[in-house]
PDB file of C-alpha atoms in Angstrom:
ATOM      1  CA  UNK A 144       5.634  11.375  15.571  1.00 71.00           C
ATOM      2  CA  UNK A 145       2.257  11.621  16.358  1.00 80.00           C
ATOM      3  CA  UNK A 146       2.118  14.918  18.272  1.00 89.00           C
ATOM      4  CA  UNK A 147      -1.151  17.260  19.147  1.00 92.00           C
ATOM      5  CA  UNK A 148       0.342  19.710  15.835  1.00 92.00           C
ATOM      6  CA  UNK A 149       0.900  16.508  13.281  1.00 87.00           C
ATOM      7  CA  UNK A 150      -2.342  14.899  13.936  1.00 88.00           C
ATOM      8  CA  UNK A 151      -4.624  18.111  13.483  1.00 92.00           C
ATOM      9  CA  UNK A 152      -2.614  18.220  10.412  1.00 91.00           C
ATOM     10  CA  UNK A 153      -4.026  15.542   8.704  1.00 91.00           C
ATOM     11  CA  UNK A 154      -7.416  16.315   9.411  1.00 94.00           C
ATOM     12  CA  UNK A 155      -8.024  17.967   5.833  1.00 96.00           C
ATOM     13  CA  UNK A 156      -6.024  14.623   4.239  1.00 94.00           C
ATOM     14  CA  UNK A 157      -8.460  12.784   6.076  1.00 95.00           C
ATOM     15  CA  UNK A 158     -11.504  14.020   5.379  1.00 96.00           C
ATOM     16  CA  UNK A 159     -10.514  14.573   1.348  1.00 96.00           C
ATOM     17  CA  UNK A 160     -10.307  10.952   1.662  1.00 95.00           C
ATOM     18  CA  UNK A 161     -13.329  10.202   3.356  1.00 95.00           C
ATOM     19  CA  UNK A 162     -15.464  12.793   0.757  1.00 96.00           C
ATOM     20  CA  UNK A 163     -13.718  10.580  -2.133  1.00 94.00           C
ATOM     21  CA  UNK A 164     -14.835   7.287  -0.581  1.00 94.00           C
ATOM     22  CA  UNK A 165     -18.447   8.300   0.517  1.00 94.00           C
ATOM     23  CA  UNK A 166     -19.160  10.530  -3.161  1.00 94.00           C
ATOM     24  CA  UNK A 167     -17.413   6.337  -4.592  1.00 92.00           C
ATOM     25  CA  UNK A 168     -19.884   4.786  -1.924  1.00 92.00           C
ATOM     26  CA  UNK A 169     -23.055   6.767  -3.314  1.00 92.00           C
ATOM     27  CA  UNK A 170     -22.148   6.017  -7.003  1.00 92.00           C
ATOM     28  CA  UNK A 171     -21.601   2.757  -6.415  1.00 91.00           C
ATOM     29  CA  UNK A 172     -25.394   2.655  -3.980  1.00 91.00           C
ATOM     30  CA  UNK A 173     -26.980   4.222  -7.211  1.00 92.00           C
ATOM     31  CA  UNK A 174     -26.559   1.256  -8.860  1.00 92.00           C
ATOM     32  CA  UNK A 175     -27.657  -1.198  -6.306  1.00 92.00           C
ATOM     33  CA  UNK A 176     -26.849  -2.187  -2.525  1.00 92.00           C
ATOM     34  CA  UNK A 177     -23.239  -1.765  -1.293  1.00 89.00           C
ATOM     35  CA  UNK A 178     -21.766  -3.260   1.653  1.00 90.00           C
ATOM     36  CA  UNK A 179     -20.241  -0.151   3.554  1.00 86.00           C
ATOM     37  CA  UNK A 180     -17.386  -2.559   5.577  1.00 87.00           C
ATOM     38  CA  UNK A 181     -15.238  -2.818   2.191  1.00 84.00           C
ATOM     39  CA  UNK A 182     -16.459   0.375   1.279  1.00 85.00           C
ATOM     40  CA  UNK A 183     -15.735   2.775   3.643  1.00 88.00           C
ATOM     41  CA  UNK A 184     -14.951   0.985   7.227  1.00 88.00           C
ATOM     42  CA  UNK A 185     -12.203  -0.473   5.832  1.00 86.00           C
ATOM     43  CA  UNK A 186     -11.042   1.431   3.246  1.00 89.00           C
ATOM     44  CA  UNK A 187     -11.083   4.854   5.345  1.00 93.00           C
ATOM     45  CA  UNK A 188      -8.073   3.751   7.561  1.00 92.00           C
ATOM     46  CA  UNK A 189      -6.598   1.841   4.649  1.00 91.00           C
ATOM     47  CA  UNK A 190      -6.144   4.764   2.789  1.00 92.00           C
ATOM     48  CA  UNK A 191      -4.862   7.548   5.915  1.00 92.00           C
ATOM     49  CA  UNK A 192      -2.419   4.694   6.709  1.00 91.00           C
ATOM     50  CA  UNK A 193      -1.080   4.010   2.593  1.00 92.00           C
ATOM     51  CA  UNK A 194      -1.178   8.076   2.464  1.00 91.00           C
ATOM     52  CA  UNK A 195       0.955   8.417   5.554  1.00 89.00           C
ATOM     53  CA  UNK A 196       3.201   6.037   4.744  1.00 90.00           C
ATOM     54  CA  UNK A 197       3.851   7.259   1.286  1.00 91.00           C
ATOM     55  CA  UNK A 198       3.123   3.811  -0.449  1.00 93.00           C
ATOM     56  CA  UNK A 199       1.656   3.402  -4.012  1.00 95.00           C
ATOM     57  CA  UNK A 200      -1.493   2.442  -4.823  1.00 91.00           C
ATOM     58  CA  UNK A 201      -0.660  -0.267  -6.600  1.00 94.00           C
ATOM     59  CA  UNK A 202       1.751  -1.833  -4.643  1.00 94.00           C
ATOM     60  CA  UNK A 203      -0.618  -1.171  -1.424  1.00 92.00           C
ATOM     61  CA  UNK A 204      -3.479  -2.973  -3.228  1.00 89.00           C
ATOM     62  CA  UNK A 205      -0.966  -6.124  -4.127  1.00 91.00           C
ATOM     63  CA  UNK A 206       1.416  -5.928  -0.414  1.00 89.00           C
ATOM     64  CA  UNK A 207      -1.473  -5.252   1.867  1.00 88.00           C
ATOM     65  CA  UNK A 208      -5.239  -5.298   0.605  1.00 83.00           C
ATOM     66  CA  UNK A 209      -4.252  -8.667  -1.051  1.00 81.00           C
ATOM     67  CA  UNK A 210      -3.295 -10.031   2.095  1.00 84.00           C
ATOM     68  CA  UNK A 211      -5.862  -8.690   4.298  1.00 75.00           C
ATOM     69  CA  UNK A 212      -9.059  -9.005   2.098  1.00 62.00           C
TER      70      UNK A 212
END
């Protein structure tokens, strides 16, 4: 399912994600240092892969992140 078309499809999902993670990174910078692995290394691909697979965020952050972080 990952053809040429469907991949240059998500590219605006994607980067609304990223914009929402980096303007949460700078926030959260503003108040002090942030480590950017939890922040946006990992969270980036978390969040394509919970979007693409349709999943809530709640039950992503107690089925997955819990088990991962």
């Amino acid at each position: 399912e990952f053809t040429p078309r469907k991949v240059e499809a998500l590219g605006p999902v994607v980067a609304t994600i990223a914009d929402r993670l980096v303007s949460a990174l700078e926030a959260q910078a503003a108040a002090g240092p942030v480590d950017a692995i939890p922040a946006l290394a990992f969270a980036l691909p978390s969040e394509v892969i919970r979007t693409l697979f349709g999943i809530p965020l709640d039950e992503w952050r107690t089925e997955v992140e819990a088990i991962v972080l």
